[in-house]
PDB file of C-alpha atoms in Angstrom:
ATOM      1  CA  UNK A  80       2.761 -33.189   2.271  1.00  0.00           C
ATOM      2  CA  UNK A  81       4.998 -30.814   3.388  1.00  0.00           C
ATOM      3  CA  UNK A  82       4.522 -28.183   6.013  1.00  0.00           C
ATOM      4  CA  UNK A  83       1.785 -25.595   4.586  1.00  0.00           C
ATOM      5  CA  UNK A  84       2.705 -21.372   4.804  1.00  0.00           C
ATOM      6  CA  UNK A  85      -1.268 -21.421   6.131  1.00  0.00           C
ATOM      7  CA  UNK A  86      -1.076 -24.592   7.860  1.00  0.00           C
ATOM      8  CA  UNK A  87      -0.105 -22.436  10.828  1.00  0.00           C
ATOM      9  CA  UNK A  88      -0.947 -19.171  11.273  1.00  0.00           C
ATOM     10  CA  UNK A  89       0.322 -18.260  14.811  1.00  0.00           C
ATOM     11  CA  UNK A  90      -0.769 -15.936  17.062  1.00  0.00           C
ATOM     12  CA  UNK A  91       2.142 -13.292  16.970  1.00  0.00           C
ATOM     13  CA  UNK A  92       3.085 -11.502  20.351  1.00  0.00           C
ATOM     14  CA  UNK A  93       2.022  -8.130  20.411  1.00  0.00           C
ATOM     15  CA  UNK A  94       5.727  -6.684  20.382  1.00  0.00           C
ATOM     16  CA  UNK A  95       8.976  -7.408  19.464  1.00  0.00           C
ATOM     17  CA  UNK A  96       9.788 -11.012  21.115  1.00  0.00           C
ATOM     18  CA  UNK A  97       9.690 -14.294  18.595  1.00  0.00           C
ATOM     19  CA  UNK A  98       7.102 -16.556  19.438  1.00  0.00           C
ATOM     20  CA  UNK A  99       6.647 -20.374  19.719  1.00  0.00           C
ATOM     21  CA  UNK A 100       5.151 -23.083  17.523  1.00  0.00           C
ATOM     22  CA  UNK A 101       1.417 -24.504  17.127  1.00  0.00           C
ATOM     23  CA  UNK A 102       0.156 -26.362  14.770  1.00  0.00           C
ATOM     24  CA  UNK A 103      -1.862 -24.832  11.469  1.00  0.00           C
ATOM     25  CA  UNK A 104      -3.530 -24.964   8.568  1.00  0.00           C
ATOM     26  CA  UNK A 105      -2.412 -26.645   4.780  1.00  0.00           C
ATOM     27  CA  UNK A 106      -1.692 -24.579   1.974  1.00  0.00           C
ATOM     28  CA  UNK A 107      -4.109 -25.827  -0.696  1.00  0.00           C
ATOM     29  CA  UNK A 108      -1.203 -25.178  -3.160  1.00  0.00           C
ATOM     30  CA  UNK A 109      -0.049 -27.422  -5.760  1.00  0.00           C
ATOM     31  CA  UNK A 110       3.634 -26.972  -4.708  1.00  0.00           C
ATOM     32  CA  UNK A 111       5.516 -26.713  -2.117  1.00  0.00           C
ATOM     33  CA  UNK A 112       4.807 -24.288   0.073  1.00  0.00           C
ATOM     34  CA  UNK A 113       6.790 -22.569   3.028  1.00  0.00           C
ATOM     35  CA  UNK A 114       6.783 -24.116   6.508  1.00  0.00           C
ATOM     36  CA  UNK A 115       4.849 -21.517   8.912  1.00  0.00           C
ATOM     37  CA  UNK A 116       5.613 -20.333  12.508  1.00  0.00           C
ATOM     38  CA  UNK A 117       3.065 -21.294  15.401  1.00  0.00           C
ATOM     39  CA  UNK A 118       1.430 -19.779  18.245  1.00  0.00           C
ATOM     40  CA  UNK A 119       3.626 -17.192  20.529  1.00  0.00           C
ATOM     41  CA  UNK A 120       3.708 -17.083  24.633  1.00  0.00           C
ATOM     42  CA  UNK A 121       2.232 -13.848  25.893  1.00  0.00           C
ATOM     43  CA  UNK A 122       5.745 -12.095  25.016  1.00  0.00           C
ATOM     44  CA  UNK A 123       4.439 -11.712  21.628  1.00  0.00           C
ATOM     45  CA  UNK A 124       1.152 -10.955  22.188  1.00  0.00           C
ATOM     46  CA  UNK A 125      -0.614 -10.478  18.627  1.00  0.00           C
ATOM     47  CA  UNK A 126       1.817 -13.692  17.203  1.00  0.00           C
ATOM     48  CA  UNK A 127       0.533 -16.024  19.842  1.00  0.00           C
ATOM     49  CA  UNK A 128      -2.526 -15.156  19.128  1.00  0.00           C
ATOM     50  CA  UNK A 129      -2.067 -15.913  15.275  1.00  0.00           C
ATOM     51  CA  UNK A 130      -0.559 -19.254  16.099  1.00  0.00           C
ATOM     52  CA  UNK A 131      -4.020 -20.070  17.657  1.00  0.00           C
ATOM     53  CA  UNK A 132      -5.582 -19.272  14.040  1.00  0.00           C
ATOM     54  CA  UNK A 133      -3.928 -21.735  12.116  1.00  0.00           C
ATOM     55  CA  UNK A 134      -4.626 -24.304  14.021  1.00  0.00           C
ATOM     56  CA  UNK A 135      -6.974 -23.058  16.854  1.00  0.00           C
ATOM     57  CA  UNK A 136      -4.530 -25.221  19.268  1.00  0.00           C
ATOM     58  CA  UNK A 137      -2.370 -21.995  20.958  1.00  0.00           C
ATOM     59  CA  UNK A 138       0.773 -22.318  23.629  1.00  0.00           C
ATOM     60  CA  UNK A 139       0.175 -21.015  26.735  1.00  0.00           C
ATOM     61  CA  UNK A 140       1.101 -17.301  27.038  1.00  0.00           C
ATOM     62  CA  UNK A 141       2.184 -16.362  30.750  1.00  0.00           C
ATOM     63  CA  UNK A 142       1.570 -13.340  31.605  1.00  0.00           C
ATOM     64  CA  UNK A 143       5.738 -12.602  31.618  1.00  0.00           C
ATOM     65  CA  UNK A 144       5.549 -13.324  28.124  1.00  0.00           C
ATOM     66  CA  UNK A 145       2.865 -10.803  27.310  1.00  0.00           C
ATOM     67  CA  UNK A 146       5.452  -7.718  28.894  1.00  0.00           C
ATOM     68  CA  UNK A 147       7.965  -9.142  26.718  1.00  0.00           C
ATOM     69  CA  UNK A 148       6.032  -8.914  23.642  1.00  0.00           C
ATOM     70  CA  UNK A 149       4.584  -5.305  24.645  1.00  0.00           C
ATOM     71  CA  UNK A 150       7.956  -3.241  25.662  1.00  0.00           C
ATOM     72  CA  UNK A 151      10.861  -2.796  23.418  1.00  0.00           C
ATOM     73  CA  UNK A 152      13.107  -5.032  23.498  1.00  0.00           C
ATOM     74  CA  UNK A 153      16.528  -3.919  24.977  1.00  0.00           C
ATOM     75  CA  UNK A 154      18.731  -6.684  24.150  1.00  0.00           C
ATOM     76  CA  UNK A 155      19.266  -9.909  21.912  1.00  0.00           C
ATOM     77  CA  UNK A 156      19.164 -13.364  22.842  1.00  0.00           C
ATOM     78  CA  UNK A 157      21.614 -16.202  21.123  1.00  0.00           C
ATOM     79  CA  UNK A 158      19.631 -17.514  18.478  1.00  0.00           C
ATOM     80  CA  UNK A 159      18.136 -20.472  19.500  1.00  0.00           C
ATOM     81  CA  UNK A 160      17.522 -23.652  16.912  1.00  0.00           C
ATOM     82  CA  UNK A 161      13.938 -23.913  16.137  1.00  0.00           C
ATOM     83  CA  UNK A 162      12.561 -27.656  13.835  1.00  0.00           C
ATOM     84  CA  UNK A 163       9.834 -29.423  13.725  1.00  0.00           C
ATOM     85  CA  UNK A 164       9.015 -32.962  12.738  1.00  0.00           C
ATOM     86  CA  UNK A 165       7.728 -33.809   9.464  1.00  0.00           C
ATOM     87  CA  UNK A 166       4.606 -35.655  11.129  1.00  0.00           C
ATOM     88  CA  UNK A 167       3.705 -31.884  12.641  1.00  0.00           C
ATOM     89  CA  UNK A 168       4.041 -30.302   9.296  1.00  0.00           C
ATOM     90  CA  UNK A 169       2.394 -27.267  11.069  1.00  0.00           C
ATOM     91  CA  UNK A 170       4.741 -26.374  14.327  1.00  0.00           C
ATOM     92  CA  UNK A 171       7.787 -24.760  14.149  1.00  0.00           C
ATOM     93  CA  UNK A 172       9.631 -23.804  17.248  1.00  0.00           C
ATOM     94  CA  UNK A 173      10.500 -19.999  17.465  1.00  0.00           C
ATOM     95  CA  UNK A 174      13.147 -18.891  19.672  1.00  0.00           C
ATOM     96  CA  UNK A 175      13.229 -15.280  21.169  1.00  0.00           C
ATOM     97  CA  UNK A 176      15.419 -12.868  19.528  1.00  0.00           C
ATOM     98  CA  UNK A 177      14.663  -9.868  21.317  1.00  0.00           C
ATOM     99  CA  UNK A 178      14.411  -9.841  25.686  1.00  0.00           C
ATOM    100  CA  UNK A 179      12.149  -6.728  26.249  1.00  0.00           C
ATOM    101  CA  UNK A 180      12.006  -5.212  29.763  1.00  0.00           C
ATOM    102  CA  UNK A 181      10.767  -8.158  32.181  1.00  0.00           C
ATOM    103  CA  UNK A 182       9.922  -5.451  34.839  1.00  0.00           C
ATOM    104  CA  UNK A 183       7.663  -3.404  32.032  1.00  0.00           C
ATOM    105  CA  UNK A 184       4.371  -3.187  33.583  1.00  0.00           C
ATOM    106  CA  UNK A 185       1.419  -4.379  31.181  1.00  0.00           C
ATOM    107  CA  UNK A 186      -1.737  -2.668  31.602  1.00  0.00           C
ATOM    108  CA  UNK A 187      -4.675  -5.498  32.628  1.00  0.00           C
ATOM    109  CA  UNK A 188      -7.195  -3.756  29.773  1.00  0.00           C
ATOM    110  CA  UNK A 189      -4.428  -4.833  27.110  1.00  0.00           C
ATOM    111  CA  UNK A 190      -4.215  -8.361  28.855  1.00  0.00           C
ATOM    112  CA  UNK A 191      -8.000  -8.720  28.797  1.00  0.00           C
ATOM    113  CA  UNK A 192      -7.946  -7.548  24.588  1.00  0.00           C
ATOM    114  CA  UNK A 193      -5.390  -9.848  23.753  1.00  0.00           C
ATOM    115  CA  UNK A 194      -7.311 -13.047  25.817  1.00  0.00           C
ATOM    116  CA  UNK A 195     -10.458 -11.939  24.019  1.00  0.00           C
ATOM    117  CA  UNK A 196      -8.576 -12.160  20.617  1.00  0.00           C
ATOM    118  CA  UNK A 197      -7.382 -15.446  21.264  1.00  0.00           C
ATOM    119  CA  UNK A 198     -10.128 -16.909  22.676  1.00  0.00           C
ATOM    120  CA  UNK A 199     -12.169 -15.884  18.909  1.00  0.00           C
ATOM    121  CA  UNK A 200      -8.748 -17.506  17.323  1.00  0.00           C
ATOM    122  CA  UNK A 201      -8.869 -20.460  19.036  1.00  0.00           C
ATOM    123  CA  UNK A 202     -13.132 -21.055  18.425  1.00  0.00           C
ATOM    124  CA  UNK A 203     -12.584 -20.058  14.596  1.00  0.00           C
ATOM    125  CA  UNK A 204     -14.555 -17.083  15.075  1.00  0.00           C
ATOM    126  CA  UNK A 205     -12.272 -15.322  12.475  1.00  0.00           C
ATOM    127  CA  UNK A 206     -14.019 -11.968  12.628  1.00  0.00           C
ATOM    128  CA  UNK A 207     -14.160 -11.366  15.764  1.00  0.00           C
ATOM    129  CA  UNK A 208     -10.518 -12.199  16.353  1.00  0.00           C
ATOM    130  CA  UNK A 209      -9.714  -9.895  13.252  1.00  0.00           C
ATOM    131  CA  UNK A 210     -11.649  -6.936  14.760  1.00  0.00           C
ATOM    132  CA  UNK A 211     -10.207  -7.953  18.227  1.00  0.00           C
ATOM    133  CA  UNK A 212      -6.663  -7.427  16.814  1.00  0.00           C
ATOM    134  CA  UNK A 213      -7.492  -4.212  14.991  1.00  0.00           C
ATOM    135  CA  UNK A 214      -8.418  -2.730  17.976  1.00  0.00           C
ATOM    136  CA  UNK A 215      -5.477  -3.362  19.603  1.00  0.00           C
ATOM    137  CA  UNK A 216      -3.227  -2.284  16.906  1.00  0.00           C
ATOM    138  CA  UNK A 217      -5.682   1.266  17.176  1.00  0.00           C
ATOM    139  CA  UNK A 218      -5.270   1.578  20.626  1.00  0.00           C
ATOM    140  CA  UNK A 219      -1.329   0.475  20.491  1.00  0.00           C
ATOM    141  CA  UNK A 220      -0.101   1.643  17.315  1.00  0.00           C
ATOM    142  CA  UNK A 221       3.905   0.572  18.103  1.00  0.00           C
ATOM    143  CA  UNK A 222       2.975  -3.016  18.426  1.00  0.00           C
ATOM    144  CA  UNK A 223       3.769  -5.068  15.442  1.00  0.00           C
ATOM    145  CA  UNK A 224       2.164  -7.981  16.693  1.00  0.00           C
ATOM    146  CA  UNK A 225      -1.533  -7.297  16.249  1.00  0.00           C
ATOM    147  CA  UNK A 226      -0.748  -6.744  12.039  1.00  0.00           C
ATOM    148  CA  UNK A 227       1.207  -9.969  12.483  1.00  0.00           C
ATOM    149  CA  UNK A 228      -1.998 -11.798  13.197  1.00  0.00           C
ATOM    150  CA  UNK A 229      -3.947  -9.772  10.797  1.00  0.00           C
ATOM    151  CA  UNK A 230      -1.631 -10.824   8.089  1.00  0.00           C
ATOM    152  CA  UNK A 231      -2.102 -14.715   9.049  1.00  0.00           C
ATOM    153  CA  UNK A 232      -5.518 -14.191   9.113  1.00  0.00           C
ATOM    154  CA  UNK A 233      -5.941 -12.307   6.036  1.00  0.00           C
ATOM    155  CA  UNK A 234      -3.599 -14.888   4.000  1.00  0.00           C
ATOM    156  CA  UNK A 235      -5.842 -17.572   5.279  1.00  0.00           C
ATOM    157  CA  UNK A 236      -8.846 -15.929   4.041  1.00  0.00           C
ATOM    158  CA  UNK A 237      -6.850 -15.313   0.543  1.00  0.00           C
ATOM    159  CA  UNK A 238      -6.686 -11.761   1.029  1.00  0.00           C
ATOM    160  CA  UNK A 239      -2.954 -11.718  -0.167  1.00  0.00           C
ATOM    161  CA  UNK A 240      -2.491  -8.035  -0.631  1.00  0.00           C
ATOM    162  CA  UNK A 241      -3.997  -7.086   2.596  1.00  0.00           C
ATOM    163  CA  UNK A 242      -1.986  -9.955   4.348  1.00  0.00           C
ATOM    164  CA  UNK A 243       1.252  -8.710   2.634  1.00  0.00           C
ATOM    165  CA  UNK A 244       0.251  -4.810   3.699  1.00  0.00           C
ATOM    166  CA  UNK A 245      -0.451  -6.114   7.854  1.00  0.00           C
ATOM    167  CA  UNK A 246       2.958  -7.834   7.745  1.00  0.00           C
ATOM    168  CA  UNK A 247       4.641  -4.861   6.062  1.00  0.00           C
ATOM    169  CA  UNK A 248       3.321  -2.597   8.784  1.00  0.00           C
ATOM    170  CA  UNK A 249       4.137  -5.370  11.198  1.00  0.00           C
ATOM    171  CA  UNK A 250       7.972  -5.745  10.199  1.00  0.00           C
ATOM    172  CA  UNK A 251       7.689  -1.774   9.993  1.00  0.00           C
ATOM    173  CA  UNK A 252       7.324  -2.026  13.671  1.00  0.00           C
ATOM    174  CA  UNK A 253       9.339  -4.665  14.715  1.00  0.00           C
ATOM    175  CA  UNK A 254      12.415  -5.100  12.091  1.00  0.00           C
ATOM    176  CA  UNK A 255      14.278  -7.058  14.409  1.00  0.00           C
ATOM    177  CA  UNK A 256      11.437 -10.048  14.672  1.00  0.00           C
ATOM    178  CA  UNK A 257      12.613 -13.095  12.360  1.00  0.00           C
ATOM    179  CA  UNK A 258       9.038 -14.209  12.106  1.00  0.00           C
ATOM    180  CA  UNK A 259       6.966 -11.725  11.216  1.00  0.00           C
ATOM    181  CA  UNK A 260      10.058 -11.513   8.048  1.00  0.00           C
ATOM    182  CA  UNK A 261       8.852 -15.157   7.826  1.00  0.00           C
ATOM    183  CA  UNK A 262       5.367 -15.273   7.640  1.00  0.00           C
ATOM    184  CA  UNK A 263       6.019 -12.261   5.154  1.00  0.00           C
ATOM    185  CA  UNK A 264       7.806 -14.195   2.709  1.00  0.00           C
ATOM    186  CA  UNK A 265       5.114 -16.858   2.963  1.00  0.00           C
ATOM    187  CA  UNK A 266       2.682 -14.424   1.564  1.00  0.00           C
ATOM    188  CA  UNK A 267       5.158 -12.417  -1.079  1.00  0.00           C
ATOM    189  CA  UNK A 268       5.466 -16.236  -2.269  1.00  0.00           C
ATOM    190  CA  UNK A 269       1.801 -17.009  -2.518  1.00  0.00           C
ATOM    191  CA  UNK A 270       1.782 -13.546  -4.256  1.00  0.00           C
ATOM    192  CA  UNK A 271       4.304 -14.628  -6.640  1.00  0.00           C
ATOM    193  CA  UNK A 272       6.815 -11.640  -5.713  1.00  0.00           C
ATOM    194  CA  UNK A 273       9.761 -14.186  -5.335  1.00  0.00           C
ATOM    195  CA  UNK A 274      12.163 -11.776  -5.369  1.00  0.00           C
ATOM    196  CA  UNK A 275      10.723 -10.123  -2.606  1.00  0.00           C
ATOM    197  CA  UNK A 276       9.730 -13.425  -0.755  1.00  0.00           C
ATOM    198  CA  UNK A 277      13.390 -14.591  -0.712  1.00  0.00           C
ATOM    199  CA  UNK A 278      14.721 -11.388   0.487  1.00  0.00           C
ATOM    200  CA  UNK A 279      12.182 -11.464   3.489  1.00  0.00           C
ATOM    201  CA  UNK A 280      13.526 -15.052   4.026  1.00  0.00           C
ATOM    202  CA  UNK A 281      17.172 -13.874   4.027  1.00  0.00           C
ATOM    203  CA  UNK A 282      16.288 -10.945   6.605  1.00  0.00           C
ATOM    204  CA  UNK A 283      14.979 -13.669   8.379  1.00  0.00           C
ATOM    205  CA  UNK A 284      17.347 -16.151   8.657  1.00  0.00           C
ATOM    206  CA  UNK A 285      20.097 -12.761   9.238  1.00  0.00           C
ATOM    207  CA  UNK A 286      18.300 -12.131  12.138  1.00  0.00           C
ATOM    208  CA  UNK A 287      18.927 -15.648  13.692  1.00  0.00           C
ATOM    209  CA  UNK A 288      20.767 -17.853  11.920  1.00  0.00           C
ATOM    210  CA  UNK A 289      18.767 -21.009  14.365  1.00  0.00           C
ATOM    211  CA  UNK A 290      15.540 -20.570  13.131  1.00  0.00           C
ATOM    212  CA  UNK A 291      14.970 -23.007  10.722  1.00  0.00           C
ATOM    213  CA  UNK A 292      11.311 -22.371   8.704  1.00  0.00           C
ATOM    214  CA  UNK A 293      12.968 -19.348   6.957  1.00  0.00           C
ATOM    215  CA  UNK A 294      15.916 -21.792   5.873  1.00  0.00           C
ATOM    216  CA  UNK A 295      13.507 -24.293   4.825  1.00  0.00           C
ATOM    217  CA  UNK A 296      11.103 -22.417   2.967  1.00  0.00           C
ATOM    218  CA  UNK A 297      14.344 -20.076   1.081  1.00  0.00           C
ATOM    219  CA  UNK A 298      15.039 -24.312   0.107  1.00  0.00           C
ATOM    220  CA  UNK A 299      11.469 -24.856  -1.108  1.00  0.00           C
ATOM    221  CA  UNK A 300      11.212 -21.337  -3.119  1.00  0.00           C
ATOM    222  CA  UNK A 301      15.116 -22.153  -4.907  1.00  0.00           C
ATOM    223  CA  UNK A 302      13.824 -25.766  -5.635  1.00  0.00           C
ATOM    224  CA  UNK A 303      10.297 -25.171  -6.833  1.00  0.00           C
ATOM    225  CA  UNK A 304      10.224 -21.327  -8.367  1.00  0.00           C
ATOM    226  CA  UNK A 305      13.648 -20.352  -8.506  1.00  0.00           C
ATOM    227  CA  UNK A 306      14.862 -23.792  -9.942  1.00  0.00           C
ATOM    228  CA  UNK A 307      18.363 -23.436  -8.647  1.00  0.00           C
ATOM    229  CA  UNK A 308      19.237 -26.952  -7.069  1.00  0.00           C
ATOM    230  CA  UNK A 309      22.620 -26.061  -5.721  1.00  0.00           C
ATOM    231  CA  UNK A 310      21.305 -23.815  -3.411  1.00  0.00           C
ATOM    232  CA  UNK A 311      18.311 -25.689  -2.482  1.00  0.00           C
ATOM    233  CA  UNK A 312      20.086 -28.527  -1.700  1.00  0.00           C
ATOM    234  CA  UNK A 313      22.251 -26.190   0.696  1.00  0.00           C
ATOM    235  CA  UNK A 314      19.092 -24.673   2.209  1.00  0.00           C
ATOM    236  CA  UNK A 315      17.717 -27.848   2.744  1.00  0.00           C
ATOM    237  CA  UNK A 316      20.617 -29.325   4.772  1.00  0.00           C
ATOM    238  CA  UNK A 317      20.683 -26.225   7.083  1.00  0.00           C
ATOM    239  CA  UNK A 318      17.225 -26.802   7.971  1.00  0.00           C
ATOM    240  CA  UNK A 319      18.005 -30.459   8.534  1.00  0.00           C
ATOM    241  CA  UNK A 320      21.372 -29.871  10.895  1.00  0.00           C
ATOM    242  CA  UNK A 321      18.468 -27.652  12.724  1.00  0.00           C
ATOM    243  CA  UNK A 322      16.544 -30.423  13.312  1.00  0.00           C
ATOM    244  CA  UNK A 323      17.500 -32.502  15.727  1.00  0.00           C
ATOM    245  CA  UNK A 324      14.569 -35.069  15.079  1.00  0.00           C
ATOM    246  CA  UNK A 325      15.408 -35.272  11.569  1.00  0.00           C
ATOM    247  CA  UNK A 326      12.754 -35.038   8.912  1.00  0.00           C
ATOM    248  CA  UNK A 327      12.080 -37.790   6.654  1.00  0.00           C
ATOM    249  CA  UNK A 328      10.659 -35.792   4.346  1.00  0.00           C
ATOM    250  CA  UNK A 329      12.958 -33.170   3.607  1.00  0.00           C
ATOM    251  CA  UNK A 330      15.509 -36.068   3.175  1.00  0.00           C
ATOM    252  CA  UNK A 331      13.950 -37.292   0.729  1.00  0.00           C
ATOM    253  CA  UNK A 332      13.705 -34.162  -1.376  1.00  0.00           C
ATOM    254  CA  UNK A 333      17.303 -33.497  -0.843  1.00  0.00           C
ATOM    255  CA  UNK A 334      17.333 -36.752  -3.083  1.00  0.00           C
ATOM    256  CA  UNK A 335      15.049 -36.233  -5.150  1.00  0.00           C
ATOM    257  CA  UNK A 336      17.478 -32.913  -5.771  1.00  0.00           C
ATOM    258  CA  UNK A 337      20.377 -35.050  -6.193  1.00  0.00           C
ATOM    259  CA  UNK A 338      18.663 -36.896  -9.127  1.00  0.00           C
ATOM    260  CA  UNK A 339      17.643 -34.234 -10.777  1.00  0.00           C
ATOM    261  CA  UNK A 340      20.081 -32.392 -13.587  1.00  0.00           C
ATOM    262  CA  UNK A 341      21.480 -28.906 -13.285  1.00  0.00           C
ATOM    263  CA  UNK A 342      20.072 -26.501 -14.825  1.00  0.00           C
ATOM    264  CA  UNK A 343      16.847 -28.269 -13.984  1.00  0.00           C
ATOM    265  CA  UNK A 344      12.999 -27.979 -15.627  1.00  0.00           C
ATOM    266  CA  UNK A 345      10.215 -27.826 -13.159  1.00  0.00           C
ATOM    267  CA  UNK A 346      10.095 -30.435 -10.617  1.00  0.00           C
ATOM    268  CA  UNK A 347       7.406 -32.816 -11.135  1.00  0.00           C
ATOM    269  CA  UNK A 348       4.282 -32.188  -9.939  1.00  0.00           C
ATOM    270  CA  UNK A 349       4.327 -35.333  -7.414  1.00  0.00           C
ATOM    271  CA  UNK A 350       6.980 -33.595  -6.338  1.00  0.00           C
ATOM    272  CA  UNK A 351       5.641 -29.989  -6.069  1.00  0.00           C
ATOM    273  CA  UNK A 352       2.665 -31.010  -4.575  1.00  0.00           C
ATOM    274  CA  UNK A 353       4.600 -32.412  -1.673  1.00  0.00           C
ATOM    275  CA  UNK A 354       6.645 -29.359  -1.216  1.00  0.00           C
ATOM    276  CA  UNK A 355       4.771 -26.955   2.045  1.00  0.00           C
ATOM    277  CA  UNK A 356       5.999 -24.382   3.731  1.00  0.00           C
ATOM    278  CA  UNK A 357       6.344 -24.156   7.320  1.00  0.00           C
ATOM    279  CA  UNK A 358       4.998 -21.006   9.030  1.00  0.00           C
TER     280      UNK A 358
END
């Protein structure tokens, strides 16, 4: 099966920095559904954190990475190429867009919060990770990582409007993070605003043009809901020249694409099923 939008729910930094994969959970969609990002180093604080959600395995966050989430960032980084390999449907590499202040000074309370949080991500204690990430977003109300993580975890729970309303705030915040745009096309998707997902998608992908889970889920949402092969197909080998490793499966859609007829009915649902998207 493809990679699953809930498959992995990262822990988002708390700030403006991009994060970096961890495994996650499976959509239990029918079709295809968008690859998702994984867990974030301490730079982004609240996205690491989600990472550790999906699939309760989270990257170590140094405690560099934690400033970088939590200041603004000043400057950004060449876009870096982020893949994964089809056998870790769940992890998606996330390269750092924005370089915050490494000299910002992060205060040990917020340290200590954000441990807590991931700590109750990692053990699957979902509550007390959600209420551990709405008090940080209280007591830190320019960070859009803690309504990162509250969208992953809300969107895991099914609770697509408030997941879509966290990552709203969250890209509010931060309009300059490529996943946060990400994980809110997921759930726009999952909503059935596809409209809306693919324009969160494009944002993403504008905002580095290496990150490759927005350019493979944009692929799965032409192919499966938009029905528009031709650009599927082009979406699809983006994500692939992205990936060093290759990925069998994508491959294999792109020829499954190939066989099908323009303008094309619904894919077959063998097909759809196979279709996840990668956080």
């Amino acid at each position: 099966m493809r990679f699953a939008d809930l498959r992995t729910p990262f822990a988002l930094s708390l700030s403006k920095g991009r994060a970096e994969p961890n495994p996650a959970l499976a959509e239990p969609n029918p079709v295809r559904a968008e690859p998702v990002e994984a867990l974030v180093p301490v730079r982004h604080l609240s996205f690491a954190i989600l990472l550790a959600l999906a699939g309760c395995s989270t990257i170590q966050q140094p405690l560099q990475a934690l400033r970088d989430a939590v200041m603004p960032a000043k400057a950004a980084s060449a876009p870096a190429a982020s893949a994964s390999a089809p056998a870790k449907a769940a992890s998606a590499p996330a390269p750092v867009i924005a370089r915050p202040d490494p000299e910002a000074p992060v205060a040990p309370a917020l340290q200590r919060s954000y441990d807590d949080a991931r700590r109750a991500l990692r053990a699957g204690r979902m509550d007390e990770a959600e209420r551990g990430f709405k008090a940080i977003a209280q007591a830190n109300p320019d960070l859009g990582g803690p309504h990162a993580n509250l969208g992953v975890i809300y969107r895991q729970a099914n609770k697509l409007p408030e997941s879509a309303g966290e990552l709203e705030q969250a890209v509010r915040l931060n309009p300059k993070q490529p996943l946060y745009f990400n994980q809110l096309g997921i759930t726009y998707r999952q909503q059935g605003q596809f409209t809306k997902a693919k324009d969160a998608y494009e944002r993403a992908i504008s905002l580095d043009a290496g990150y490759a889970a927005p350019l493979l889920n944009l692929g799965i949402l032409y192919d499966l809901y938009l029905w528009d092969v031709a650009q599927a197909g082009d979406l699809y080998g983006r994500y692939l020249a992205l990936t060093p490793g290759g990925d069998a499966t994508v491959t294999k859609w792109v020829a499954d694409l190939k066989n099908r007829k323009q303008p094309a009915a619904a894919p077959a649902p063998a097909a759809a099923a196979s279709r996840k998207e990668k956080p």
